Amino acid sequence: MTGMSVRPYWELRFDAHGDVNTRPRDRLLEQAAQQGLTDLVVFAHGWNNTRTMATRLNDRFFAPFPGLLGEAGRTRLGYVGVVWPAMRFADESLGGIPREEAPGAPPGPDADTPPGQPPGLDPDTHRALDAVFPGRQQIVARLAELLAERPERLAALDEFAVLLRGLVGVRGMSGGAGAAADPGAEADEDEDGVPAMFGEDVTEVCERFAAALAEARGKTGAEDPAVFDSGLGGLWDGAHELLRQGTYYVMKRRAGTVGREGLGPVLGALAALRPAPRLHLVGHGFGGRLVSFALTGPVEGAAVASVTLLQGAFSHHAFAERLPHAADRGGALRDVPRRVGGPVVCCHSRHDTALGLLYPVASRMSWGERVSWGERVSWDDGSLLPGDVRWGAIGYDGVQAVADCPRLELAEALDGPFPARGCVSVDVSEVVRHGVPPAGAHGDICHEELARLVLRAGRIGAG
């Protein structure tokens, strides 16, 4: 592609079902074989609303690689961007793209929006929802109307919850029956049936999310952050977050589908090339989930030399052989490290508010304290905010419950001995630190240090 900072560069484009655009795929397979590449870095974005936005992120993430690689002897490195239909709310920072270039960027300090009170649904997010949920424009319009009007009626919150279930494709809630919007959606290590956050008690759910948002903004000084004195206003803040988490529910499952059904077979085809390049998978946010699930399907023999997860948006127990809270079960991705010739590197940052605060709240409210799998869920009042390690994200505190998993600071990972195999947690808080609530630094991934980390993990050239 022209205009990219790196060459050779290809894009693989997938739909929500994992079906690949065949012409770019075939071009990649043909040209990679012709050019005799020794290594191929495959990067999957997290939230993005358009192909153009995803391409710009790919460009900025890959930009440091040529300078770092330098004259690397016989190394011939190629680059692949994985583009898939994700969803970004306009108030979420997009790493590496300046505020003025990002569609729907949050307003500056001189804007008219009252501090701490988001508007209804901004136009860019509204359009993105229409695109991600085709045929449900009327539902999106009514959700936007409710968020803008913020009615002082609990019945309006009930209507919001019903509409949201219709938007994301959840059927009736009785007995936990339901379905994801994407076919073939997989169950996670802590996920069976429909998340309880789509359940009947929308008032309590919105209270929890409103409390988490207040904490994320650093404005909660009360002893009980879940108690507000603004009537239903705070609950509508929570409803806005419930809509965001509803889209995440769909994106999370979609990422698994695209990885397993889409990217996995392409990796197998690349591995069949002669000579076959060494493959290095990199994923940001839900893109980390995507590249991980690409290794759960029929890709035996694929020459995956390394995996680097940047702020991975899935459970920190995903790679565990045994779950600490359910010893008879393992993490959904427990077999992945054995399918990788080199290390599985999990970058995490304490500045990632999306994963450090909102993810555990959503997970706890979604899956709760199950007495038996498949039964209805409940949660207590003691640990919905961070502190219950069962509900953490791998991009916030790294790999958990995996034996012999080194935990490195960024400087150690860049300059010291680097593990040759298995899971590795790297604290990248030193560089992944910039962003605004509610997502915090989740999107702050375009750094030379992270590019160096990918090269070191894959033993690419001088990396």
Coordinates of C-alpha atoms in Angstrom, one line a residue:
M1 CA 0.0 0.0 0.0
T2 CA 1.2 3.5 -0.8
G3 CA 1.7 6.1 1.9
M4 CA 2.7 3.7 4.6
S5 CA 5.8 4.2 6.7
V6 CA 6.9 0.6 6.2
R7 CA 7.3 -1.8 3.3
P8 CA 6.3 -4.4 2.3
Y9 CA 2.9 -3.9 4.0
W10 CA -0.3 -5.8 3.4
E11 CA -3.8 -5.6 4.9
L12 CA -6.0 -8.5 5.7
R13 CA -9.7 -7.5 6.0
F14 CA -12.3 -9.6 7.7
D15 CA -16.0 -9.3 8.3
A16 CA -17.8 -10.0 11.5
H17 CA -18.0 -13.7 10.8
G18 CA -14.3 -14.1 10.1
D19 CA -14.6 -14.2 6.3
V20 CA -11.6 -12.7 4.7
N21 CA -11.4 -10.5 1.7
T22 CA -9.7 -13.0 -0.6
R23 CA -7.9 -10.6 -3.0
P24 CA -5.7 -9.0 -0.4
R25 CA -5.1 -12.4 1.2
D26 CA -4.0 -14.0 -2.0
R27 CA -1.8 -11.0 -2.8
L28 CA -0.1 -11.4 0.6
L29 CA 0.5 -15.1 0.1
E30 CA 1.9 -14.7 -3.4
Q31 CA 4.1 -11.7 -2.7
A32 CA 5.4 -13.0 0.7
A33 CA 6.6 -16.2 -1.1
Q34 CA 8.1 -14.2 -4.0
Q35 CA 10.0 -11.8 -1.7
G36 CA 11.5 -14.5 0.5
L37 CA 10.6 -12.8 3.7
T38 CA 12.3 -14.2 6.8
D39 CA 9.8 -12.6 9.3
L40 CA 6.3 -11.2 9.2
V41 CA 4.8 -9.0 12.0
V42 CA 1.0 -9.3 12.1
F43 CA -0.8 -6.5 14.0
A44 CA -4.5 -6.6 15.0
H45 CA -6.0 -3.3 16.2
G46 CA -8.5 -3.0 19.0
W47 CA -11.3 -0.5 18.8
N48 CA -11.5 1.4 15.5
N49 CA -14.5 2.6 13.5
T50 CA -13.2 2.7 10.0
R51 CA -10.6 1.0 7.8
T52 CA -8.9 4.4 7.3
M53 CA -8.6 4.9 11.1
A54 CA -7.2 1.3 11.5
T55 CA -4.7 1.9 8.7
R56 CA -3.4 5.1 10.3
L57 CA -3.0 3.3 13.6
N58 CA -1.1 0.5 11.8
D59 CA 1.1 3.0 10.1
R60 CA 2.0 4.8 13.4
F61 CA 2.6 1.5 15.3
F62 CA 4.9 0.1 12.6
A63 CA 6.8 3.4 12.0
P64 CA 9.7 2.7 14.5
F65 CA 10.5 -0.8 13.2
P66 CA 12.8 0.0 10.2
G67 CA 15.0 2.4 12.2
L68 CA 15.3 -0.1 15.0
L69 CA 16.0 -3.0 12.7
G70 CA 18.7 -1.1 10.8
E71 CA 21.1 -3.3 8.9
A72 CA 19.9 -6.6 10.2
G73 CA 21.9 -9.0 8.0
R74 CA 19.7 -11.5 6.3
T75 CA 16.5 -10.4 8.0
R76 CA 13.8 -9.5 5.6
L77 CA 10.8 -8.2 7.5
G78 CA 7.3 -7.7 6.2
Y79 CA 4.2 -6.1 7.9
V80 CA 0.6 -7.1 8.0
G81 CA -2.3 -5.1 9.4
V82 CA -5.5 -7.0 10.4
V83 CA -8.6 -4.9 9.9
W84 CA -11.9 -6.2 11.4
P85 CA -15.2 -4.5 12.2
A86 CA -14.7 -3.2 15.8
M87 CA -16.3 -0.3 17.6
R88 CA -14.9 2.8 19.2
F89 CA -16.8 5.3 21.2
A90 CA -15.7 8.9 20.4
D91 CA -14.5 9.6 24.0
E92 CA -11.9 6.8 23.8
S93 CA -8.4 7.8 23.1
L94 CA -6.9 6.3 19.9
G95 CA -3.2 5.7 20.5
G96 CA -0.8 7.5 18.2
I97 CA -3.5 9.6 16.4
P98 CA -3.5 13.3 17.5
R99 CA -6.8 14.6 19.0
E100 CA -7.5 16.8 16.0
E101 CA -7.1 13.9 13.5
A102 CA -9.3 11.4 15.4
P103 CA -13.0 11.5 14.3
G104 CA -15.2 12.3 17.3
A105 CA -12.4 13.4 19.5
P106 CA -13.6 14.6 22.9
P107 CA -14.0 18.3 23.2
G108 CA -11.2 20.5 24.6
P109 CA -11.3 22.3 27.9
D110 CA -13.2 25.3 26.4
A111 CA -16.1 23.2 25.2
D112 CA -19.6 23.9 26.3
T113 CA -20.2 20.4 27.7
P114 CA -20.5 20.5 31.5
P115 CA -17.5 18.8 33.2
G116 CA -18.2 15.2 34.2
Q117 CA -21.5 15.0 32.3
P118 CA -21.2 13.4 28.9
P119 CA -23.7 14.5 26.2
G120 CA -26.3 12.0 24.9
L121 CA -24.7 10.1 22.1
D122 CA -22.2 12.1 20.0
P123 CA -22.7 11.9 16.2
D124 CA -19.6 9.8 15.5
T125 CA -20.5 7.1 18.0
H126 CA -24.1 7.2 16.8
R127 CA -22.9 6.5 13.2
A128 CA -20.6 3.8 14.4
L129 CA -23.4 2.0 16.2
D130 CA -25.5 2.1 13.1
A131 CA -22.7 0.6 11.1
V132 CA -21.8 -2.1 13.6
F133 CA -25.4 -3.1 14.2
P134 CA -27.0 -2.9 10.7
G135 CA -30.7 -3.0 10.5
R136 CA -31.1 -1.7 14.1
Q137 CA -30.9 2.0 13.4
Q138 CA -34.3 2.6 15.1
I139 CA -33.1 1.0 18.3
V140 CA -29.9 3.1 18.2
A141 CA -31.9 6.2 17.6
R142 CA -34.2 5.6 20.6
L143 CA -31.2 4.8 22.9
A144 CA -29.6 8.0 21.8
E145 CA -32.8 9.9 22.5
L146 CA -33.1 8.5 26.0
L147 CA -29.4 9.3 26.8
A148 CA -29.9 12.9 25.6
E149 CA -33.2 13.4 27.5
R150 CA -32.2 11.6 30.7
P151 CA -35.8 11.1 31.8
E152 CA -36.5 11.2 35.6
R153 CA -38.4 7.9 35.4
L154 CA -37.2 4.5 36.3
A155 CA -39.4 3.1 33.6
A156 CA -37.2 4.9 31.1
L157 CA -34.2 2.9 32.4
D158 CA -36.1 -0.3 32.0
E159 CA -36.9 0.7 28.4
F160 CA -33.2 1.4 27.9
A161 CA -32.3 -2.1 29.1
V162 CA -34.8 -3.8 26.8
L163 CA -33.6 -1.8 23.8
L164 CA -30.0 -2.6 24.6
R165 CA -30.7 -6.4 24.8
G166 CA -32.3 -6.0 21.4
L167 CA -29.4 -4.2 20.0
V168 CA -26.7 -6.7 21.0
G169 CA -28.9 -9.7 20.2
V170 CA -29.6 -11.0 23.6
R171 CA -32.9 -12.9 23.9
G172 CA -35.1 -13.3 27.0
M173 CA -33.2 -13.4 30.3
S174 CA -35.2 -16.1 32.1
G175 CA -33.0 -19.0 33.1
G176 CA -29.9 -17.4 31.6
A177 CA -31.0 -18.2 28.0
G178 CA -29.6 -15.9 25.4
A179 CA -27.3 -15.6 22.4
A180 CA -24.5 -13.3 21.2
A181 CA -25.1 -11.1 18.2
D182 CA -22.3 -13.0 16.3
P183 CA -22.8 -16.6 15.3
G184 CA -20.2 -19.1 16.5
A185 CA -19.4 -16.9 19.6
E186 CA -17.3 -18.8 22.1
A187 CA -17.7 -19.0 25.8
D188 CA -14.9 -17.5 27.8
E189 CA -13.2 -18.9 30.9
D190 CA -15.7 -17.2 33.2
E191 CA -18.6 -16.9 30.7
D192 CA -21.6 -19.0 30.3
G193 CA -25.0 -17.8 28.9
V194 CA -25.9 -14.1 28.9
P195 CA -24.1 -11.5 31.1
A196 CA -26.1 -10.6 34.1
M197 CA -25.5 -6.9 33.3
F198 CA -28.3 -7.3 30.8
G199 CA -30.6 -8.5 33.5
E200 CA -33.7 -7.1 35.1
D201 CA -32.3 -4.8 37.7
V202 CA -31.0 -2.1 35.4
T203 CA -31.0 0.5 38.3
E204 CA -28.4 -1.4 40.3
V205 CA -26.3 -2.1 37.2
C206 CA -26.3 1.6 36.2
E207 CA -25.4 2.6 39.8
R208 CA -22.4 0.3 39.7
F209 CA -21.2 1.7 36.3
A210 CA -21.9 5.3 37.4
A211 CA -19.7 4.7 40.5
A212 CA -16.9 3.3 38.4
L213 CA -17.1 6.2 36.0
A214 CA -16.9 8.7 38.9
E215 CA -13.9 6.9 40.3
A216 CA -12.3 6.9 36.9
R217 CA -12.7 10.6 36.6
G218 CA -11.2 11.1 40.1
K219 CA -14.3 12.9 41.4
T220 CA -15.5 10.4 44.0
G221 CA -14.8 11.6 47.5
A222 CA -17.7 10.0 49.2
E223 CA -17.2 6.9 51.4
D224 CA -19.8 5.0 49.3
P225 CA -19.1 5.9 45.7
A226 CA -22.2 4.1 44.5
V227 CA -24.5 6.7 46.2
F228 CA -25.3 9.9 44.3
D229 CA -27.3 12.9 45.2
S230 CA -28.2 13.9 41.6
G231 CA -31.5 11.9 41.2
L232 CA -31.4 9.8 38.1
G233 CA -28.6 11.9 36.4
G234 CA -25.9 9.6 37.7
L235 CA -27.9 6.5 36.6
W236 CA -27.9 7.8 33.0
D237 CA -24.2 8.2 33.2
G238 CA -24.2 4.5 34.1
A239 CA -26.6 3.7 31.3
H240 CA -24.2 5.4 28.8
E241 CA -21.5 3.1 30.2
L242 CA -23.8 0.1 30.0
L243 CA -24.3 0.8 26.3
R244 CA -20.5 0.9 25.9
Q245 CA -20.1 -2.4 27.7
G246 CA -22.9 -3.9 25.6
T247 CA -20.9 -3.2 22.4
Y248 CA -17.8 -4.6 24.1
Y249 CA -19.7 -7.8 24.8
V250 CA -20.3 -8.1 21.0
M251 CA -16.7 -7.0 20.1
K252 CA -15.1 -9.4 22.5
R253 CA -16.9 -12.4 21.0
R254 CA -16.4 -11.1 17.5
A255 CA -12.7 -10.8 18.1
G256 CA -12.6 -14.5 19.0
T257 CA -14.6 -15.5 16.0
V258 CA -12.4 -13.5 13.6
G259 CA -9.3 -14.9 15.1
R260 CA -10.4 -18.5 15.1
E261 CA -12.3 -18.6 11.8
G262 CA -10.5 -15.9 9.9
L263 CA -6.9 -15.2 10.9
G264 CA -6.1 -18.8 12.0
P265 CA -6.5 -20.3 8.5
V266 CA -4.5 -17.5 7.0
L267 CA -1.7 -18.2 9.4
G268 CA -1.8 -21.8 8.3
A269 CA -1.5 -20.8 4.7
L270 CA 1.5 -18.6 5.5
A271 CA 3.1 -21.5 7.3
A272 CA 2.7 -23.6 4.2
L273 CA 4.8 -21.2 2.1
R274 CA 8.3 -22.4 1.1
P275 CA 10.2 -20.8 2.5
A276 CA 7.8 -19.9 5.3
P277 CA 8.4 -16.6 7.2
R278 CA 8.5 -16.6 11.0
L279 CA 5.3 -15.2 12.2
H280 CA 5.1 -12.6 15.0
L281 CA 1.5 -11.8 16.2
V282 CA 0.8 -8.5 17.9
G283 CA -2.7 -7.5 19.2
H284 CA -4.0 -4.4 21.0
G285 CA -7.0 -4.6 23.3
F286 CA -9.6 -7.0 21.7
G287 CA -7.0 -7.4 18.9
G288 CA -5.0 -9.3 21.5
R289 CA -7.9 -11.6 22.0
L290 CA -8.2 -12.0 18.2
V291 CA -4.6 -13.1 17.6
S292 CA -4.7 -15.4 20.7
F293 CA -7.9 -17.1 19.4
A294 CA -6.2 -17.5 16.0
L295 CA -4.0 -20.1 17.7
T296 CA -6.9 -22.1 19.0
G297 CA -8.2 -23.4 15.7
P298 CA -6.7 -25.7 13.0
V299 CA -3.4 -24.0 12.6
E300 CA -1.1 -26.9 13.6
G301 CA 2.4 -26.4 12.3
A302 CA 2.0 -22.6 11.8
A303 CA 5.4 -21.1 12.5
V304 CA 4.3 -18.6 15.1
A305 CA 7.6 -17.4 16.6
S306 CA 6.2 -14.9 19.2
V307 CA 3.0 -13.3 20.4
T308 CA 2.9 -9.8 22.0
L309 CA -0.3 -8.6 23.6
L310 CA -0.6 -4.8 24.1
Q311 CA -3.2 -4.0 26.8
G312 CA -5.0 -7.3 26.2
A313 CA -8.7 -6.9 26.9
F314 CA -9.5 -10.4 28.3
S315 CA -9.1 -12.2 31.5
H316 CA -5.7 -12.4 33.3
H317 CA -6.5 -16.0 34.0
A318 CA -6.9 -16.9 30.3
F319 CA -3.6 -18.8 30.1
A320 CA -4.0 -20.6 33.4
E321 CA -4.0 -24.4 33.5
R322 CA -6.4 -24.2 36.5
L323 CA -8.6 -21.3 37.4
P324 CA -8.0 -20.2 41.1
H325 CA -11.7 -20.0 41.6
A326 CA -12.6 -23.2 39.7
A327 CA -9.9 -25.8 40.0
D328 CA -11.7 -28.2 37.6
R329 CA -11.5 -25.7 34.8
G330 CA -8.7 -24.0 32.9
G331 CA -8.4 -20.7 31.1
A332 CA -9.9 -20.5 27.6
L333 CA -6.4 -19.9 26.1
R334 CA -4.4 -22.3 28.2
D335 CA -3.1 -24.2 25.2
V336 CA -1.9 -21.1 23.3
P337 CA 1.6 -20.8 24.8
R338 CA 2.4 -24.4 23.7
R339 CA 1.5 -23.4 20.1
V340 CA 4.1 -20.6 20.0
G341 CA 7.7 -21.3 19.3
G342 CA 8.8 -18.3 21.4
P343 CA 7.4 -16.2 24.2
V344 CA 3.8 -14.9 24.8
V345 CA 4.5 -11.4 26.0
C346 CA 1.7 -9.6 27.9
C347 CA 2.2 -5.9 28.3
H348 CA 0.2 -4.2 31.1
S349 CA -0.1 -0.7 32.5
R350 CA -1.6 0.6 35.7
H351 CA -2.7 3.7 33.8
D352 CA -5.2 1.7 31.7
T353 CA -8.5 2.8 33.3
A354 CA -10.6 0.9 30.8
L355 CA -9.0 -2.4 31.9
G356 CA -8.2 -1.5 35.5
L357 CA -11.5 -0.2 36.6
L358 CA -14.3 -0.7 34.1
Y359 CA -13.3 -4.2 32.9
P360 CA -13.5 -5.8 36.4
V361 CA -16.7 -4.0 37.2
A362 CA -18.3 -5.2 34.0
S363 CA -16.9 -8.7 34.4
R364 CA -18.1 -9.0 38.0
M365 CA -21.6 -7.8 37.1
S366 CA -21.7 -10.0 34.0
W367 CA -20.6 -13.3 35.5
G368 CA -21.0 -12.9 39.3
E369 CA -20.6 -15.6 41.9
R370 CA -21.9 -18.7 40.1
V371 CA -22.9 -21.5 42.4
S372 CA -23.1 -23.8 39.4
W373 CA -22.3 -23.0 35.8
G374 CA -25.3 -22.1 33.8
E375 CA -27.4 -20.9 36.8
R376 CA -28.4 -17.3 37.3
V377 CA -25.7 -15.1 38.8
S378 CA -25.5 -12.7 41.7
W379 CA -23.0 -10.4 43.1
D380 CA -22.3 -9.1 46.6
D381 CA -21.6 -5.5 47.6
G382 CA -18.1 -6.1 48.8
S383 CA -15.8 -6.0 45.8
L384 CA -17.3 -4.7 42.6
L385 CA -14.5 -2.1 42.4
P386 CA -10.9 -3.3 41.9
G387 CA -9.6 -5.6 44.5
D388 CA -11.3 -8.9 43.6
V389 CA -8.5 -10.6 41.5
R390 CA -10.9 -13.0 39.9
W391 CA -12.2 -10.3 37.5
G392 CA -9.0 -8.6 36.3
A393 CA -7.8 -8.0 32.8
I394 CA -4.4 -9.2 31.5
G395 CA -3.6 -5.7 30.1
Y396 CA -3.9 -4.2 33.6
D397 CA -2.0 -6.5 35.9
G398 CA -0.4 -9.1 33.5
V399 CA -0.7 -12.9 33.5
Q400 CA -2.1 -14.5 36.6
A401 CA -2.2 -18.1 37.9
V402 CA 0.5 -19.3 35.5
A403 CA 3.5 -21.0 37.1
D404 CA 7.0 -19.8 36.2
C405 CA 5.8 -16.7 34.4
P406 CA 8.5 -14.0 34.7
R407 CA 7.3 -10.5 35.6
L408 CA 9.6 -7.8 34.2
E409 CA 9.8 -4.1 34.2
L410 CA 10.1 -2.5 30.8
A411 CA 13.8 -1.7 31.2
E412 CA 14.6 -5.3 32.1
A413 CA 12.6 -6.6 29.1
L414 CA 14.5 -4.2 26.8
D415 CA 18.0 -4.6 28.1
G416 CA 18.2 -7.8 30.1
P417 CA 17.9 -11.5 29.3
F418 CA 14.6 -12.3 27.6
P419 CA 12.7 -15.5 28.2
A420 CA 12.8 -17.9 25.2
R421 CA 9.4 -19.5 25.8
G422 CA 6.2 -19.4 27.8
C423 CA 4.2 -16.5 29.2
V424 CA 6.0 -13.2 30.2
S425 CA 4.4 -10.2 31.9
V426 CA 6.0 -6.8 31.2
D427 CA 5.0 -3.7 33.1
V428 CA 4.9 -0.9 30.4
S429 CA 3.4 1.7 32.7
E430 CA 6.4 3.9 32.1
V431 CA 5.3 4.6 28.5
V432 CA 1.7 3.5 28.3
R433 CA 0.5 6.3 30.6
H434 CA -1.4 9.0 28.6
G435 CA -5.1 9.2 28.1
V436 CA -8.3 10.6 29.4
P437 CA -11.2 8.9 31.3
P438 CA -13.0 6.6 30.9
A439 CA -10.4 4.6 28.9
G440 CA -7.2 6.2 30.4
A441 CA -4.0 5.0 28.7
H442 CA -5.6 2.0 27.0
G443 CA -4.9 3.3 23.5
D444 CA -1.5 4.7 24.2
I445 CA 0.5 2.0 22.3
C446 CA 2.5 3.7 19.6
H447 CA 5.9 3.9 21.2
E448 CA 9.4 2.9 20.1
E449 CA 9.9 0.9 23.3
L450 CA 6.9 -1.3 22.4
A451 CA 8.3 -1.8 18.9
R452 CA 11.6 -2.8 20.5
L453 CA 9.8 -5.3 22.7
V454 CA 8.2 -7.0 19.7
L455 CA 11.6 -7.3 18.1
R456 CA 13.2 -8.7 21.2
A457 CA 10.4 -11.2 21.8
G458 CA 10.7 -12.5 18.3
R459 CA 14.5 -12.3 18.1
I460 CA 14.1 -10.3 14.9
G461 CA 17.4 -9.0 13.5
A462 CA 19.2 -7.0 16.2
G463 CA 16.1 -6.9 18.4

